Amino acid sequence: MILDSKIPDGPLAEKWEKHKFNVKLVNPANKRKYDIIIVGSGLAGASAAATLAELGYNVKVFSFHDSARRAHSIAAQGGINAAKNYQNDGDSVHRLFYDTIKGGDYRAREANVYRLAQVSVNIIDQCVAQGVPFAREYGGLLANRSFGGAQVSRTFYARGQTGQQLLLGAYSALNRQIAYGKVKMYPRTEMLDLVLVDGKARGIVTRNLITGHIESHSAHAVILATGGYGNVFYLSTNAMGSNTTAIWRAHKKGALFGNPCFTQIHPTCIPVSGDYQSKLTLMSESLRNDGRVWVPKAKGDKRPPQNIPEDERDYFLERKYPAFGNLVPRDVASRNAKQACDEGRGVGSTGLAVYLDFADAIKRDGLDKVSQKYGNLFDMYAKITGENPYESPMRIYPAVHYTMGGLWVDYNLMTSIPGLYAAGEANFSDHGANRLGASALMQGLADGYFVLPYTIGDYLANMPAAKVSVDHPAFKEAEGAVRADIQKLLSINGTKTVDDFHKELGHLMWDYCGMARNAEGLTYAKGKIRELREEYWKNVKLVGVNEEFNQTLEKAGRVADFLELGELMVTDALNRNESCGGHFREEYQTPENEALRDDENYTYVAAWEYTGSNSEPILHKEELQFENVKLTQRSYK
Amino acid sequence: MAGNNPNSKPMNLTLKVWRQKNTNASGQLVTYNVKDISPEMSFLEMMDVLNEDLLRQGQDPIAFDHDCREGICGMCSLYINGRAHGPESGTTTCQLHMRKFSDGDTIVIEPWRANAFPIHKDLSVDRSALDRIQQAGGYVSVNTGGVPDANEIPIPKSIADKAFDAATCIQCGACVAACKNASAMLFLSAKVSQLALLPQGQVERKTRVENMLAQHDEEGFGSCTNIGSCAAECPVGISLENIAILNREYIVAKATSENV
Ligand SMILES: Cc1cc2nc3c(=O)[nH]c(=O)nc-3n(C[C@H](O)[C@H](O)[C@H](O)COP(=O)(O)OP(=O)(O)OC[C@H]3O[C@@H](n4cnc5c(N)ncnc54)[C@H](O)[C@@H]3O)c2cc1C
Ligand code: SF4
Ligand code: FES
């Protein structure tokens, strides 16, 4: 297989303009002859669906949620980046590009990231036109805040609910097209397989989650915008339903999987409290604008925080990274928190937490101002922990948050299967080995509003408008395989629940493929995951039938896929003998414990080809070319 | 947090849960006992514990909707001890924690009840009627691209803040469940007033309110008689003022209707 990233020629700043001019267009009258399937209605899926329908294509949108608006994008808190330079603080498209490449530890494609920075400015315009109520200054203009990994203020926000407001904007544009009849929405419908005809993506097989009805849908192209797979760790900040099934099943049908091990562990989450815990809650990174992170200087200091005098506190981020302080990128902040806890200086009953303290901010700006900025986050913290963060510092600990890896895509966002596209968190592009805060919302909307609508036309323009019937043997075969898998799961009748397996997998992933990894642990985990997977198919317990609303069955299919994906993540982490961004291999670190890259041997995207459930995947390398930035050791000091 | 509150003793509770196989089946309350529930658990984690138990015994777990468990997706929807989203005001079911209950309590758990929300199974209901109200006009008609620079539309902070408050509705439907008329007016008014407040929403202001209201009635939601239980149970504090704005918008729209 040849990996062609299809990066256009020419100077970085002109590539996208040139490409847009060179792509083929589908004539307006012909667009209605083409059908596009979009799986997912989060920021990426909803924005793509609305825009493609506005252009005239027939769009079908699928979501396992009961409403398009419940996609996990709704939960994003902190904000969205854009190189508007409204603050006149020196921001520019080039600076956003540079920060993103550097933040990603030089493992992302220059051309994609530059395009992302370019279209970022259009996103804000679009959202405002839709009525998205961003935060504003008293003069009526848009307000900004700062996020990690940047020294400018370029993050647009809507209190602590930016994802909600952006998604509601995209959802409203989608609703308008549903009302016009250009989009048909299929809520509570889960994609369970991708269908290829003559080597091209031509449709999907779905299950209606209420009735269990298995059905095929045919189209000229398929877009997967199905979000991230952080729930492979069982506990994460993702919603309970977030899963890998759509992209994993596409991977099994031939789509290469890019950098599966690149996972983001977010530094500011509410710590785990017990084994019953079902998910972890993020406390937005924006809190690091005003909150100060610290632990006691002495090991095992169990005094309440108020009783620990100033000079016995270690504000470790400010101490080690004076230039960026509490606003270092996430991977750096997370690793340092872990280190402090590993040294025995962690706080709270488990010792797996550090303080995030607002006392100084409250003293400086007053309680009102702090509550205006972060009120809803403080309330959430209080509800979950039963403690008042206005009075004593929050306790936070890193948690799995985002997956930089995903389906490999070229510059056009097409996967290695012709006609199959991946957008948003589901693809691997743009964030390299570490994503900067407020950049996922930007990427999802860039993909959906401004990239796919151009690039998909280029593909369709070369394609005959003839439709493939869902009676085609390829659909029948895929439906049969889906039914067989479901029947198998339902018939095992073992002794352990789906959640039992999921938790075990999660522990393995967190312990050996989490914030710190090493060859020995990864090798161990790989064997364990295989054993667990084997046991799953012999000993999992489900009840009920397919022809009903069966939430255990839904979960069972998703966990089966996590059990395969987990192994690929471990394989990828084992292959990458370097540390970069969120991928920290303990064998490869600088004397100051920073990530030590190996640019000579690992400046590539690892794109894995599936070869069967118990056989080794094949590695394809996309070498990354850096023509516009110099690769240096990241420094936030 | 575990051990943070050393007095937090595990609780034993009696649950009476609505079980209904599917939309057409009849349902009833079934009693379950749950033991050793930590006060630090969330309400839904307590439900998870019960479901895992049922599963191990080969029984059908209780179907309920949930996803983000952070109070933002609007998916969770339980009617707990006679209140939508349970006893704590301003809180979704998923954000409710067991420390609000005491050892020995009996908790009655039912689905949202409204004609416009058919029950899928047990505690899960069909709220797609709310989506259809949004589709009737809850948008500004702009296509992607060709819009002005964001800062060309300055909006006074006070107006932007008010619009934001209205825009925080999570479409959970608690207002409908709480209302004895099963009216969705609070939900509807939140969208109408968000867009009526903003300059972007002016052009379609009249048709929007008329069309959304017509859809509301067509879906079988009841009419509003100004009782206010909706706002009392709304987990995100959507205020009754929005209904006042809605009424004003409607009167103006009717008087000078563009819908012909
Ligand atoms: C708590 C939290 C806070 C965050 N805060 C920020 C922030 O402040 N700024 C920022 O930039 N980023 C943030 N992120 C990251 C960002 O929110 C996500 O990366 C982004 O929203 C993902 O959008 P998406 O459209 O790719 O996927 P999602 O929004 O996850 O949507 C996935 C969609 O796919 C559907 N789907 C999935 N699988 C299937 C299937 N098999 N069949 C049918 N449908 C399927 C789902 O129903 C859903 O509609 C945050 C993430 C979390 C978890
Ligand atoms: S108005 Fe409140 S109660 Fe009603 S749907 Fe919106 S958030 Fe829920
Ligand atoms: S589960 Fe999302 S609001 Fe409760």
PDB file of C-alpha atoms in Angstrom, chain B residues 33-173:
ATOM      1  CA  ASN B  33     -33.119  -3.359  47.480  1.00  0.00           C
ATOM      2  CA  VAL B  34     -29.637  -1.953  47.087  1.00  0.00           C
ATOM      3  CA  LYS B  35     -26.976  -2.306  49.745  1.00  0.00           C
ATOM      4  CA  ASP B  36     -23.720  -0.626  50.680  1.00  0.00           C
ATOM      5  CA  ILE B  37     -24.262   2.481  48.607  1.00  0.00           C
ATOM      6  CA  SER B  38     -21.530   5.033  49.224  1.00  0.00           C
ATOM      7  CA  PRO B  39     -22.797   8.584  49.744  1.00  0.00           C
ATOM      8  CA  GLU B  40     -20.038   9.728  47.386  1.00  0.00           C
ATOM      9  CA  MET B  41     -21.616   7.856  44.483  1.00  0.00           C
ATOM     10  CA  SER B  42     -23.683   9.649  41.921  1.00  0.00           C
ATOM     11  CA  PHE B  43     -27.302   8.611  41.571  1.00  0.00           C
ATOM     12  CA  LEU B  44     -26.593   6.980  38.243  1.00  0.00           C
ATOM     13  CA  GLU B  45     -23.632   5.095  39.687  1.00  0.00           C
ATOM     14  CA  MET B  46     -26.057   3.692  42.225  1.00  0.00           C
ATOM     15  CA  MET B  47     -28.249   2.619  39.296  1.00  0.00           C
ATOM     16  CA  ASP B  48     -25.180   1.034  37.680  1.00  0.00           C
ATOM     17  CA  VAL B  49     -24.607  -1.025  40.817  1.00  0.00           C
ATOM     18  CA  LEU B  50     -28.190  -2.268  40.710  1.00  0.00           C
ATOM     19  CA  ASN B  51     -27.955  -3.056  37.000  1.00  0.00           C
ATOM     20  CA  GLU B  52     -24.750  -5.038  37.417  1.00  0.00           C
ATOM     21  CA  ASP B  53     -26.477  -7.043  40.141  1.00  0.00           C
ATOM     22  CA  LEU B  54     -29.493  -7.710  37.952  1.00  0.00           C
ATOM     23  CA  LEU B  55     -27.261  -8.781  35.100  1.00  0.00           C
ATOM     24  CA  ARG B  56     -25.334 -11.213  37.248  1.00  0.00           C
ATOM     25  CA  GLN B  57     -28.637 -12.760  38.258  1.00  0.00           C
ATOM     26  CA  GLY B  58     -29.584 -13.091  34.599  1.00  0.00           C
ATOM     27  CA  GLN B  59     -32.265 -10.412  34.837  1.00  0.00           C
ATOM     28  CA  ASP B  60     -32.888  -7.594  32.426  1.00  0.00           C
ATOM     29  CA  PRO B  61     -31.123  -4.408  33.586  1.00  0.00           C
ATOM     30  CA  ILE B  62     -33.162  -1.218  33.875  1.00  0.00           C
ATOM     31  CA  ALA B  63     -33.020   0.935  30.769  1.00  0.00           C
ATOM     32  CA  PHE B  64     -32.293   4.598  31.444  1.00  0.00           C
ATOM     33  CA  ASP B  65     -30.777   7.378  29.368  1.00  0.00           C
ATOM     34  CA  HIS B  66     -27.535   9.084  30.229  1.00  0.00           C
ATOM     35  CA  ASP B  67     -24.312  10.002  28.506  1.00  0.00           C
ATOM     36  CA  CYS B  68     -22.110  12.899  29.639  1.00  0.00           C
ATOM     37  CA  ARG B  69     -22.808  12.493  33.358  1.00  0.00           C
ATOM     38  CA  GLU B  70     -21.741  16.121  33.680  1.00  0.00           C
ATOM     39  CA  GLY B  71     -25.086  17.859  33.470  1.00  0.00           C
ATOM     40  CA  ILE B  72     -24.677  19.166  29.950  1.00  0.00           C
ATOM     41  CA  CYS B  73     -25.882  16.672  27.315  1.00  0.00           C
ATOM     42  CA  GLY B  74     -29.474  16.631  28.541  1.00  0.00           C
ATOM     43  CA  MET B  75     -29.756  12.877  28.122  1.00  0.00           C
ATOM     44  CA  CYS B  76     -30.506  11.840  31.712  1.00  0.00           C
ATOM     45  CA  SER B  77     -34.126  12.086  32.675  1.00  0.00           C
ATOM     46  CA  LEU B  78     -35.374  10.460  35.841  1.00  0.00           C
ATOM     47  CA  TYR B  79     -38.406  11.463  37.841  1.00  0.00           C
ATOM     48  CA  ILE B  80     -37.250  10.815  41.389  1.00  0.00           C
ATOM     49  CA  ASN B  81     -39.608  10.883  44.358  1.00  0.00           C
ATOM     50  CA  GLY B  82     -42.076  12.982  42.435  1.00  0.00           C
ATOM     51  CA  ARG B  83     -39.562  15.502  41.114  1.00  0.00           C
ATOM     52  CA  ALA B  84     -37.963  15.815  37.712  1.00  0.00           C
ATOM     53  CA  HIS B  85     -34.218  15.237  38.220  1.00  0.00           C
ATOM     54  CA  GLY B  86     -34.764  14.547  41.913  1.00  0.00           C
ATOM     55  CA  PRO B  87     -34.664  16.488  45.152  1.00  0.00           C
ATOM     56  CA  GLU B  88     -31.776  18.878  44.528  1.00  0.00           C
ATOM     57  CA  SER B  89     -32.719  22.037  42.684  1.00  0.00           C
ATOM     58  CA  GLY B  90     -30.641  23.209  39.752  1.00  0.00           C
ATOM     59  CA  THR B  91     -29.198  19.733  39.275  1.00  0.00           C
ATOM     60  CA  THR B  92     -29.544  17.095  36.596  1.00  0.00           C
ATOM     61  CA  THR B  93     -30.041  13.484  37.637  1.00  0.00           C
ATOM     62  CA  CYS B  94     -26.484  12.629  36.667  1.00  0.00           C
ATOM     63  CA  GLN B  95     -25.124  15.337  38.973  1.00  0.00           C
ATOM     64  CA  LEU B  96     -27.242  14.252  41.885  1.00  0.00           C
ATOM     65  CA  HIS B  97     -25.199  12.440  44.513  1.00  0.00           C
ATOM     66  CA  MET B  98     -26.255   9.865  47.043  1.00  0.00           C
ATOM     67  CA  ARG B  99     -25.191  12.108  49.919  1.00  0.00           C
ATOM     68  CA  LYS B 100     -28.590  13.765  49.395  1.00  0.00           C
ATOM     69  CA  PHE B 101     -30.254  10.558  50.634  1.00  0.00           C
ATOM     70  CA  SER B 102     -30.182   8.710  53.953  1.00  0.00           C
ATOM     71  CA  ASP B 103     -29.837   5.130  55.002  1.00  0.00           C
ATOM     72  CA  GLY B 104     -33.169   3.317  54.852  1.00  0.00           C
ATOM     73  CA  ASP B 105     -34.806   5.705  52.352  1.00  0.00           C
ATOM     74  CA  THR B 106     -37.310   4.497  49.793  1.00  0.00           C
ATOM     75  CA  ILE B 107     -36.798   6.097  46.399  1.00  0.00           C
ATOM     76  CA  VAL B 108     -39.428   6.022  43.658  1.00  0.00           C
ATOM     77  CA  ILE B 109     -37.982   6.301  40.155  1.00  0.00           C
ATOM     78  CA  GLU B 110     -40.193   6.938  37.150  1.00  0.00           C
ATOM     79  CA  PRO B 111     -39.765   8.116  33.565  1.00  0.00           C
ATOM     80  CA  TRP B 112     -40.760  11.553  32.258  1.00  0.00           C
ATOM     81  CA  ARG B 113     -44.495  11.395  31.709  1.00  0.00           C
ATOM     82  CA  ALA B 114     -46.073  13.277  28.801  1.00  0.00           C
ATOM     83  CA  ASN B 115     -48.137  12.314  25.788  1.00  0.00           C
ATOM     84  CA  ALA B 116     -45.502  13.782  23.549  1.00  0.00           C
ATOM     85  CA  PHE B 117     -42.800  11.582  25.156  1.00  0.00           C
ATOM     86  CA  PRO B 118     -43.681   7.923  24.480  1.00  0.00           C
ATOM     87  CA  ILE B 119     -41.776   5.475  26.671  1.00  0.00           C
ATOM     88  CA  HIS B 120     -39.179   3.394  24.808  1.00  0.00           C
ATOM     89  CA  LYS B 121     -38.508   1.093  27.705  1.00  0.00           C
ATOM     90  CA  ASP B 122     -38.451   1.399  31.506  1.00  0.00           C
ATOM     91  CA  LEU B 123     -37.139   4.910  32.227  1.00  0.00           C
ATOM     92  CA  SER B 124     -36.157   5.873  28.705  1.00  0.00           C
ATOM     93  CA  VAL B 125     -38.487   8.099  26.695  1.00  0.00           C
ATOM     94  CA  ASP B 126     -38.644   9.467  23.163  1.00  0.00           C
ATOM     95  CA  ARG B 127     -37.984  13.204  23.194  1.00  0.00           C
ATOM     96  CA  SER B 128     -37.657  13.688  19.450  1.00  0.00           C
ATOM     97  CA  ALA B 129     -40.660  16.021  19.557  1.00  0.00           C
ATOM     98  CA  LEU B 130     -38.310  18.635  21.019  1.00  0.00           C
ATOM     99  CA  ASP B 131     -35.979  18.266  18.035  1.00  0.00           C
ATOM    100  CA  ARG B 132     -38.889  18.778  15.688  1.00  0.00           C
ATOM    101  CA  ILE B 133     -39.795  22.021  17.450  1.00  0.00           C
ATOM    102  CA  GLN B 134     -36.218  23.191  16.883  1.00  0.00           C
ATOM    103  CA  GLN B 135     -36.452  22.177  13.234  1.00  0.00           C
ATOM    104  CA  ALA B 136     -39.519  24.352  12.857  1.00  0.00           C
ATOM    105  CA  GLY B 137     -37.470  27.505  13.285  1.00  0.00           C
ATOM    106  CA  GLY B 138     -34.790  27.372  15.968  1.00  0.00           C
ATOM    107  CA  TYR B 139     -32.076  28.721  13.720  1.00  0.00           C
ATOM    108  CA  VAL B 140     -30.760  31.721  11.845  1.00  0.00           C
ATOM    109  CA  SER B 141     -30.874  31.056   8.118  1.00  0.00           C
ATOM    110  CA  VAL B 142     -27.261  31.556   7.118  1.00  0.00           C
ATOM    111  CA  ASN B 143     -25.271  29.213   4.915  1.00  0.00           C
ATOM    112  CA  THR B 144     -21.657  28.376   5.576  1.00  0.00           C
ATOM    113  CA  GLY B 145     -19.349  31.062   4.215  1.00  0.00           C
ATOM    114  CA  GLY B 146     -20.041  34.583   3.084  1.00  0.00           C
ATOM    115  CA  VAL B 147     -20.786  35.940   6.545  1.00  0.00           C
ATOM    116  CA  PRO B 148     -19.379  39.194   7.951  1.00  0.00           C
ATOM    117  CA  ASP B 149     -16.394  39.402  10.291  1.00  0.00           C
ATOM    118  CA  ALA B 150     -17.482  38.416  13.778  1.00  0.00           C
ATOM    119  CA  ASN B 151     -16.661  41.797  15.278  1.00  0.00           C
ATOM    120  CA  GLU B 152     -18.799  43.620  12.742  1.00  0.00           C
ATOM    121  CA  ILE B 153     -21.796  42.595  14.834  1.00  0.00           C
ATOM    122  CA  PRO B 154     -21.110  44.224  18.207  1.00  0.00           C
ATOM    123  CA  ILE B 155     -23.579  43.154  20.861  1.00  0.00           C
ATOM    124  CA  PRO B 156     -23.877  44.843  24.251  1.00  0.00           C
ATOM    125  CA  LYS B 157     -22.515  42.561  26.944  1.00  0.00           C
ATOM    126  CA  SER B 158     -25.751  42.641  28.920  1.00  0.00           C
ATOM    127  CA  ILE B 159     -27.719  41.440  25.892  1.00  0.00           C
ATOM    128  CA  ALA B 160     -25.122  38.817  25.015  1.00  0.00           C
ATOM    129  CA  ASP B 161     -25.211  37.535  28.588  1.00  0.00           C
ATOM    130  CA  LYS B 162     -28.984  37.318  28.569  1.00  0.00           C
ATOM    131  CA  ALA B 163     -28.994  35.502  25.258  1.00  0.00           C
ATOM    132  CA  PHE B 164     -26.395  33.154  26.642  1.00  0.00           C
ATOM    133  CA  ASP B 165     -28.515  32.393  29.702  1.00  0.00           C
ATOM    134  CA  ALA B 166     -31.404  31.428  27.468  1.00  0.00           C
ATOM    135  CA  ALA B 167     -29.107  29.392  25.241  1.00  0.00           C
ATOM    136  CA  THR B 168     -27.990  27.135  28.075  1.00  0.00           C
ATOM    137  CA  CYS B 169     -31.146  24.986  27.910  1.00  0.00           C
ATOM    138  CA  ILE B 170     -30.013  21.359  27.656  1.00  0.00           C
ATOM    139  CA  GLN B 171     -33.267  20.115  26.056  1.00  0.00           C
ATOM    140  CA  CYS B 172     -33.773  17.561  28.791  1.00  0.00           C
ATOM    141  CA  GLY B 173     -37.537  17.895  28.956  1.00  0.00           C
TER     142      GLY B 173
END
